[in-house]
Coordinates of C-alpha atoms in Angstrom, one line a residue:
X1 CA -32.3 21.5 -5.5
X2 CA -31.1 18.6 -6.8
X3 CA -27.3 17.9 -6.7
X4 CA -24.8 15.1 -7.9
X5 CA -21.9 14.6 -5.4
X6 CA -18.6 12.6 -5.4
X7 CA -15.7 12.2 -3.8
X8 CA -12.2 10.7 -3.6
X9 CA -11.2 8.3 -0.6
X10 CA -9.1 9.8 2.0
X11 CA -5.9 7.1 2.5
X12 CA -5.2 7.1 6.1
X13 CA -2.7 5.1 7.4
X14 CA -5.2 2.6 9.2
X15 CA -7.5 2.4 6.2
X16 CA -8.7 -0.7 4.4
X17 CA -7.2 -2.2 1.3
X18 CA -10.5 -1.0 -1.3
X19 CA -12.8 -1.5 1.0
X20 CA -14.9 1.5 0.7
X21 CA -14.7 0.6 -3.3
X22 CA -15.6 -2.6 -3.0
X23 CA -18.7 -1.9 -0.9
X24 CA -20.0 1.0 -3.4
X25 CA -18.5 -0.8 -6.4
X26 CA -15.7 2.5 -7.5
X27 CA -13.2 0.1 -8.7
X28 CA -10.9 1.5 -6.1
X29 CA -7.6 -0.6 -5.0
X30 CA -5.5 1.7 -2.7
X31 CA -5.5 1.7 0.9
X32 CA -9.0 3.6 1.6
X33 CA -10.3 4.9 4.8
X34 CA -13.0 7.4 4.9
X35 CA -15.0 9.1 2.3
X36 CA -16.3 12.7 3.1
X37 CA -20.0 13.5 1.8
X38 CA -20.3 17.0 3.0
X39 CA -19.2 20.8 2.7
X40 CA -16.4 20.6 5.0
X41 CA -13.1 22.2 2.9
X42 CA -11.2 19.6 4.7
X43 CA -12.3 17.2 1.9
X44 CA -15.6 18.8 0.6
X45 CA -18.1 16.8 -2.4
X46 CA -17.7 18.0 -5.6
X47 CA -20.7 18.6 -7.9
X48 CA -20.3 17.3 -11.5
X49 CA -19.2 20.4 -12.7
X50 CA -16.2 19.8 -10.6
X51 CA -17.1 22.8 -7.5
X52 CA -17.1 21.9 -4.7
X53 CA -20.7 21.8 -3.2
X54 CA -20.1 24.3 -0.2
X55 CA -18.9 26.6 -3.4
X56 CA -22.2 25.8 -5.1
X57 CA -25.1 26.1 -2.3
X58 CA -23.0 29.5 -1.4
X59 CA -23.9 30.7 -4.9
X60 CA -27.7 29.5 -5.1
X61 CA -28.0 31.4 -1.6
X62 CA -28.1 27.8 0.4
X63 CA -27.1 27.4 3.7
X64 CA -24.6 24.4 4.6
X65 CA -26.0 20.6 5.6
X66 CA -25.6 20.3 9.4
X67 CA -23.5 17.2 8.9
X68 CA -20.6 15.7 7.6
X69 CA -21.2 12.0 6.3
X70 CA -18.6 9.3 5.9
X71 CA -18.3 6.0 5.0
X72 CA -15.4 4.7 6.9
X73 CA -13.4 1.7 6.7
X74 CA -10.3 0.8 9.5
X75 CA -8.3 -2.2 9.3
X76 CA -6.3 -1.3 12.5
X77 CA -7.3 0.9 15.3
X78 CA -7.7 4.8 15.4
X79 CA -6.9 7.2 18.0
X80 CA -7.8 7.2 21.5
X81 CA -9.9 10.4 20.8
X82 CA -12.6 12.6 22.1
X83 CA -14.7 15.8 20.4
X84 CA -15.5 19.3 21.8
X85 CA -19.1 20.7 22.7
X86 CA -19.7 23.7 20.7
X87 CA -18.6 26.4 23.5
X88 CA -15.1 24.1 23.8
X89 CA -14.5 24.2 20.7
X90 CA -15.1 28.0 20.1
X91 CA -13.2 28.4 22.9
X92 CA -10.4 26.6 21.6
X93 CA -10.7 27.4 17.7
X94 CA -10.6 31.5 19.0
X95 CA -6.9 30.8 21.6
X96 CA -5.4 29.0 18.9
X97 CA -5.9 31.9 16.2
X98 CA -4.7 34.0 19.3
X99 CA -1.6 32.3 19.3
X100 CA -1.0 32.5 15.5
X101 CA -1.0 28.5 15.2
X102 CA -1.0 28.0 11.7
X103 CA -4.5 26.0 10.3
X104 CA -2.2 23.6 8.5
X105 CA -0.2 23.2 11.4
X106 CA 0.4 19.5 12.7
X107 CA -0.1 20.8 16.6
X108 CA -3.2 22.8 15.8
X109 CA -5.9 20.7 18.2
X110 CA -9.2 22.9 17.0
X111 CA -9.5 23.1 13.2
X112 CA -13.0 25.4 13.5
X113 CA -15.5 26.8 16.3
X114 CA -17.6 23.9 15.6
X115 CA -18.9 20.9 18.1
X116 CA -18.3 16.9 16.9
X117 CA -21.3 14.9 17.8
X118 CA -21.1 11.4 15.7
X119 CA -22.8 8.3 15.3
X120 CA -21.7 5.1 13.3
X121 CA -23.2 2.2 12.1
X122 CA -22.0 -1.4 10.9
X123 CA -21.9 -2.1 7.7
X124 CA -19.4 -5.3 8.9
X125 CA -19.2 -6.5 12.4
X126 CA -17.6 -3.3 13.7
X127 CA -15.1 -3.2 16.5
X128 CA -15.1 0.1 19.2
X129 CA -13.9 1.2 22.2
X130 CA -17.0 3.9 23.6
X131 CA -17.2 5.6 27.0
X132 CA -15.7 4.8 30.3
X133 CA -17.1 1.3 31.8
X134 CA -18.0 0.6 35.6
X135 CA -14.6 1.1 37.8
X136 CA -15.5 -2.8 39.3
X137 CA -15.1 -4.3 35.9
X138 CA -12.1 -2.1 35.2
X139 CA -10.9 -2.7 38.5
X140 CA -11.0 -7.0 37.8
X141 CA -8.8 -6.4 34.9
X142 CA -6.3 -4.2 36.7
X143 CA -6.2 -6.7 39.8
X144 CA -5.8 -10.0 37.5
X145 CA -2.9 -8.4 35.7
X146 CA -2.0 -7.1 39.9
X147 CA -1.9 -11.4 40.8
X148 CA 1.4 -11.5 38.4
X149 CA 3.2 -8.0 37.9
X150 CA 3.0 -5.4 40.8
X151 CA 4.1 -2.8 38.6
X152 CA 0.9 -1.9 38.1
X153 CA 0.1 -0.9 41.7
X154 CA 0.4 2.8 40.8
X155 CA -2.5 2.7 38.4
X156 CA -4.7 0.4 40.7
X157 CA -4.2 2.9 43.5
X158 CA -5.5 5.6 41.7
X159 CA -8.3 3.7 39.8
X160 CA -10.2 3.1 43.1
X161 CA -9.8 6.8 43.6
X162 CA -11.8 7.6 40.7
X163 CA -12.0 6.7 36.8
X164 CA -10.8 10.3 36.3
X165 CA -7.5 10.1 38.2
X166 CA -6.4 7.2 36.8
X167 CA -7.1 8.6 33.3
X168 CA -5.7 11.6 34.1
X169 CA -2.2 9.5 35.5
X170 CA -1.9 7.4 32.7
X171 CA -1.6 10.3 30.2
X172 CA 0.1 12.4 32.7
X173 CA 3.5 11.3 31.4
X174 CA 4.8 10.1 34.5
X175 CA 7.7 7.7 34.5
X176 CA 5.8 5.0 36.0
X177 CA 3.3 4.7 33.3
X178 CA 5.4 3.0 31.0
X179 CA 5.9 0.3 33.6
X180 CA 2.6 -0.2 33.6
X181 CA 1.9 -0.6 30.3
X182 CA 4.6 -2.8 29.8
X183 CA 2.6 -4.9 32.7
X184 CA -0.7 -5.1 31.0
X185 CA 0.8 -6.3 27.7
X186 CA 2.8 -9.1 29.3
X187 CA -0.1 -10.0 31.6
X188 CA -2.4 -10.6 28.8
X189 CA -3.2 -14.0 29.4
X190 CA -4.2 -13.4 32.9
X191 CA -6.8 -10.7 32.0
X192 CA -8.1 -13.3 29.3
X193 CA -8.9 -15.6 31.9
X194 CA -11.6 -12.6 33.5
X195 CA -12.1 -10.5 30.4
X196 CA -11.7 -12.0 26.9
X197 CA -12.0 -8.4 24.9
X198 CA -10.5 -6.4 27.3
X199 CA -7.5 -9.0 26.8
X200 CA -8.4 -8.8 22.9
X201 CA -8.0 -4.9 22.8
X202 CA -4.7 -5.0 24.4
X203 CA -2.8 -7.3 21.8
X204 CA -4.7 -5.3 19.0
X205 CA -2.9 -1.8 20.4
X206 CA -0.1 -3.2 21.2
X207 CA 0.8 -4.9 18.0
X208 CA -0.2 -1.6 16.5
X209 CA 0.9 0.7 19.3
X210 CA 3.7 -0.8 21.4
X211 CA 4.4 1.2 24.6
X212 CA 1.4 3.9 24.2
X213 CA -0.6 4.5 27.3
X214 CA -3.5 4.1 25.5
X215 CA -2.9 0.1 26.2
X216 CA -3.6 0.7 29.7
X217 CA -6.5 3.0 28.6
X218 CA -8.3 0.6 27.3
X219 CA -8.8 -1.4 30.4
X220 CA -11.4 1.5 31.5
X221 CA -13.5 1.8 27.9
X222 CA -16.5 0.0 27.4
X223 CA -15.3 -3.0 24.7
X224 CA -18.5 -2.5 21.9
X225 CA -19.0 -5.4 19.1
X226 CA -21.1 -4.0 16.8
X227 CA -23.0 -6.5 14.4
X228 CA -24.6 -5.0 10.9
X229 CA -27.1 -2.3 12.2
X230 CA -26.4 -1.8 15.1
X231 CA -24.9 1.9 16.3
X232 CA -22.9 4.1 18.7
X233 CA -23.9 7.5 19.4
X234 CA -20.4 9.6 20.3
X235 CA -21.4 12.8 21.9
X236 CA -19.0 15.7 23.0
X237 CA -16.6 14.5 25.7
X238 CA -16.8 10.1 25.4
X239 CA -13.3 8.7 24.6
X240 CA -13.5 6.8 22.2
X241 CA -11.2 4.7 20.1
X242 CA -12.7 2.6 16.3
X243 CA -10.7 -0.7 16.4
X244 CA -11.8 -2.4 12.9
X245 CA -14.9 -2.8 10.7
X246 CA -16.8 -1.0 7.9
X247 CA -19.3 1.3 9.1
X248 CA -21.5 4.7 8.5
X249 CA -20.9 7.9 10.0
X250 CA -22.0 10.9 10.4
X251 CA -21.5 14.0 12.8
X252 CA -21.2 17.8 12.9
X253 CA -19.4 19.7 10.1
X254 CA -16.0 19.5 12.3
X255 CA -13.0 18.2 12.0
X256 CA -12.0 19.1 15.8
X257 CA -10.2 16.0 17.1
X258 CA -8.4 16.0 20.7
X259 CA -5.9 12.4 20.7
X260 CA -4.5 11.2 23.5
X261 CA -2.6 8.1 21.7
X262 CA -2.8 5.8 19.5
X263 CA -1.6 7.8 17.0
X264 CA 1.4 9.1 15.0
X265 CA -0.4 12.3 14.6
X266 CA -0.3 15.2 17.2
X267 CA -1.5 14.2 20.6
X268 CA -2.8 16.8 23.3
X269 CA -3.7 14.8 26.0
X270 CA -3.8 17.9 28.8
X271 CA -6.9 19.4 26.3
X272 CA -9.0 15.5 25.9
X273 CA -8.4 16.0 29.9
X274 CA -10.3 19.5 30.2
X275 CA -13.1 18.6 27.5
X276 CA -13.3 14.6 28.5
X277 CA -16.6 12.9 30.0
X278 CA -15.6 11.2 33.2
X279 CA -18.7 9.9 33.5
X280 CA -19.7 5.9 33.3
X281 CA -21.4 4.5 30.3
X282 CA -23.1 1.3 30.9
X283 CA -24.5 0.9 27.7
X284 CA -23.0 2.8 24.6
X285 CA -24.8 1.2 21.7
X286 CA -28.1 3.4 20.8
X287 CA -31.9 2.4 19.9
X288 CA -32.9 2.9 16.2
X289 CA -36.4 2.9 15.0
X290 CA -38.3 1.3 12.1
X291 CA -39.5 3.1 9.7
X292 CA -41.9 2.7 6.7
X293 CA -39.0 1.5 4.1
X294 CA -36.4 2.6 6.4
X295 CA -34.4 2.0 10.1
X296 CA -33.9 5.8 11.7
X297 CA -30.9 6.2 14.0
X298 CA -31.9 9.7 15.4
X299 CA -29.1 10.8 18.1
X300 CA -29.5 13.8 20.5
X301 CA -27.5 16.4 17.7
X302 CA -28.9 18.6 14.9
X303 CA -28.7 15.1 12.0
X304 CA -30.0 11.9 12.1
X305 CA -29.6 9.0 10.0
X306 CA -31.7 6.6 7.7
X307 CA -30.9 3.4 6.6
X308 CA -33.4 2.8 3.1
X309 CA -34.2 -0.7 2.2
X310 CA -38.0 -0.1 0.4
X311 CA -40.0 2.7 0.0
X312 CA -39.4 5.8 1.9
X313 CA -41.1 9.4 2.1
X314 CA -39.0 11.1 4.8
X315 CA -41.4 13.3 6.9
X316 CA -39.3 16.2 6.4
X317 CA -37.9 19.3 5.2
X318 CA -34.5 19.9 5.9
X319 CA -31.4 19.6 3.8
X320 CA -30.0 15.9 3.0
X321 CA -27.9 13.8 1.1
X322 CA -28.5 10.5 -0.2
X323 CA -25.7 7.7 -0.6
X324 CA -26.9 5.1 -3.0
X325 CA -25.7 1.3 -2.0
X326 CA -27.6 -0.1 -4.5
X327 CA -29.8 1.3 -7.6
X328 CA -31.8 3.5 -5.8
X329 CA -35.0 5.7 -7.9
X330 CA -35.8 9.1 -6.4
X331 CA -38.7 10.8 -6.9
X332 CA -39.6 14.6 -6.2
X333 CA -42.3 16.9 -7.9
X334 CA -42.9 16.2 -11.5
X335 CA -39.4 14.7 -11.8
X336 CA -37.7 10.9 -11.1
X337 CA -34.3 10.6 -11.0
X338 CA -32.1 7.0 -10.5
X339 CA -28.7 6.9 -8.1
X340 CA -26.5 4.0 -9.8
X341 CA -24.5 2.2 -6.7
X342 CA -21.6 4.3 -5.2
X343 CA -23.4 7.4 -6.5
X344 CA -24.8 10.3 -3.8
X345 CA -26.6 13.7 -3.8
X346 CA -27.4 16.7 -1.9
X347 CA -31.0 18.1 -1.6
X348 CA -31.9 21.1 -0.4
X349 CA -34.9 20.0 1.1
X350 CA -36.9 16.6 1.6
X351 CA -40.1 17.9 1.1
X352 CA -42.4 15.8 -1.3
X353 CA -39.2 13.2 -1.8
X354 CA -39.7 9.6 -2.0
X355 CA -36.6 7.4 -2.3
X356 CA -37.1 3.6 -3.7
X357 CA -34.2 1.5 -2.9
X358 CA -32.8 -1.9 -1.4
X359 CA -29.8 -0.3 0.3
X360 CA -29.0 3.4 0.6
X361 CA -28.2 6.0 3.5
X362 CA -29.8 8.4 3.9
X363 CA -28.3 11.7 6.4
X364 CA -30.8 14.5 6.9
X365 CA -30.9 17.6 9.5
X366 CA -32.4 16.9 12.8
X367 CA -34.4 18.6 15.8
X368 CA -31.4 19.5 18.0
X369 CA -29.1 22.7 16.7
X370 CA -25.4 23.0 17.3
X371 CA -24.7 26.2 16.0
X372 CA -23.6 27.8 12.9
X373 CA -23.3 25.2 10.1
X374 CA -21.0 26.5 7.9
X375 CA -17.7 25.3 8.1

């Protein structure tokens, strides 16, 4: 099965100006921040007949892609944010219905039963913050804002505890926090001096965020400068917050975000608490592989992720879709069919395809299941 998808640009407040348009040549203007290549109802791809494709594959009979892909494109940072495993989220998805909470409703944490496993790649230098750093490098910016503002005493206290108390403190609400936030801000020459892009994160969220804890946050998250290429791999539990840049994503059919700030939209920082990884990262970015015509980024979830640029004949049979960069020829038993730029399609299985292209992405089921995939 052969399918022609599209889709609209969702318009988030910290989207880019036409990015997204620009980069697949739409002609879009408006602000533009992440376009949703997928089943998922929460914005699903439309086949050229105008239904949606989840509507479509349910008719032929054909199960759901394990994956949601995206491009997305932020011109000022995202939530502080982490994603469920799949027995979390069931978990939470099943208490919520419980409790009656409305699926439209703005306070509703788990939108389905489904886990959130993601990776992203730069398109443009791309601009993260991924996983909790050592507690020493942490530590050297708490103490160097500590040399000029003891207000932030409480927080250093607790961060030689652990990383997880002094997470837990900072979005804990306690009156103190704000005086320590208001500390780091001010003192953000002094952590220059010891850590330019710690120092760098904090005027970005503050000029964005003034006052949110997240500020403060960010002095424990790994700073990631991503140049074209290169990748993160989000699993379940690593907070996580995009700061700027054009990039790829893809993850599990879910739309199950937890925020802790950072955000206008509904923050439950007690839940990010109980499904968080407390655990340190020392080195968030993740290895890719070359490929005959093609890089593979293949993370530890049920999708991975191929970046075309010649000839490729994935080794596969799952489902996939194909998002077209530029002019990109696909072949597949007796037939050949061209993808214009900005165009995309769904197979229903990559067995016997060969893709021709200089620039497309290609998203395809992996070896690792994460449940149902039907969103």
């Amino acid at each position: 099965m052969f399918v022609r998808i599209s889709n609209t640009p969702r318009d988030y407040a910290w989207g880019s100006s036409g990015r997204i348009s620009e980069y697949l040549g739409l002609g879009g203007t408006g602000t533009e921040a992440e376009l949703w290549l997928g089943t998922h109802p929460g914005s699903p791809a439309t086949a050229a007949d105008g239904r949606p494709l989840g509507e479509l594959l349910d008719a032929a009979g054909v199960a759901h892609p394990p994956f949601l892909l995206k491009v997305l494109a932020a011109a000022s940072p995202l939530s502080l944010q982490a994603h469920p495993t799949t027995e979390q989220a069931e978990r939470g998805f099943a208490r919520e219905n419980d409790a009656g909470v409305d699926m439209s409703a703005p306070h509703r944490s788990y939108k389905d039963p489904f886990a959130k496993p993601e990776i992203i790649v730069a398109v443009s230098k791309f601009e993260a913050l991924s996983g909790l750093r050592d507690a020493d490098d942490a530590l050297a910016a708490v103490r160097a804002v500590l040399a000029v503002d003891e207000a932030i005493r409480p927080f250093a206290r607790r961060l030689e505890g652990s990383l997880q108390s002094a997470v837990a403190w900072l979005l804990s609400g306690d009156a103190g926090v704000a005086e320590v936030v208001r500390a780091v801000t001010d003192a953000v020459d002094a952590i220059a001096e010891h850590d330019a892009a710690a120092a760098d994160t904090v005027r970005r969220l503050a000029q964005h965020y003034p006052g949110d804890p997240g500020i403060a946050v960010s002095l424990l998250l790994n700073r990631v400068t991503l140049e074209p290429g290169e990748a993160l791999f989000l699993p379940a539990g690593n907070i996580h917050a995009y700061l700027e840049g054009l990039g790829i994503e893809l993850m599990g059919p879910s739309d199950n975000v937890l925020r802790a700030g950072l955000t206008s939209k509904h923050v439950d920082a007690a839940e990010l608490l109980q499904i968080a990884d407390f655990s340190v990262l020392h080195d968030p970015r993740m290895p890719r592989e070359q490929l005959a015509g093609a890089t593979r980024y293949a993370p530890d979830a049920a999708f991975e992720l191929r970046w075309i640029d010649g000839v490729h004949r994935p080794d596969a049979s799952g489902p996939a879709i194909v998002l077209a960069v530029a002019e990109t020829e696909v072949a597949f038993a007796d037939e050949r069919r061209t993808l214009t730029a900005g165009e995309a399609a769904y197979f229903d299985t990559l067995s016997g395809v060969e893709f021709s292209s200089a620039d497309a992405w290609l998203a395809m089921a992996g070896d690792t299941p994460v449940g149902s995939v039907n969103p």
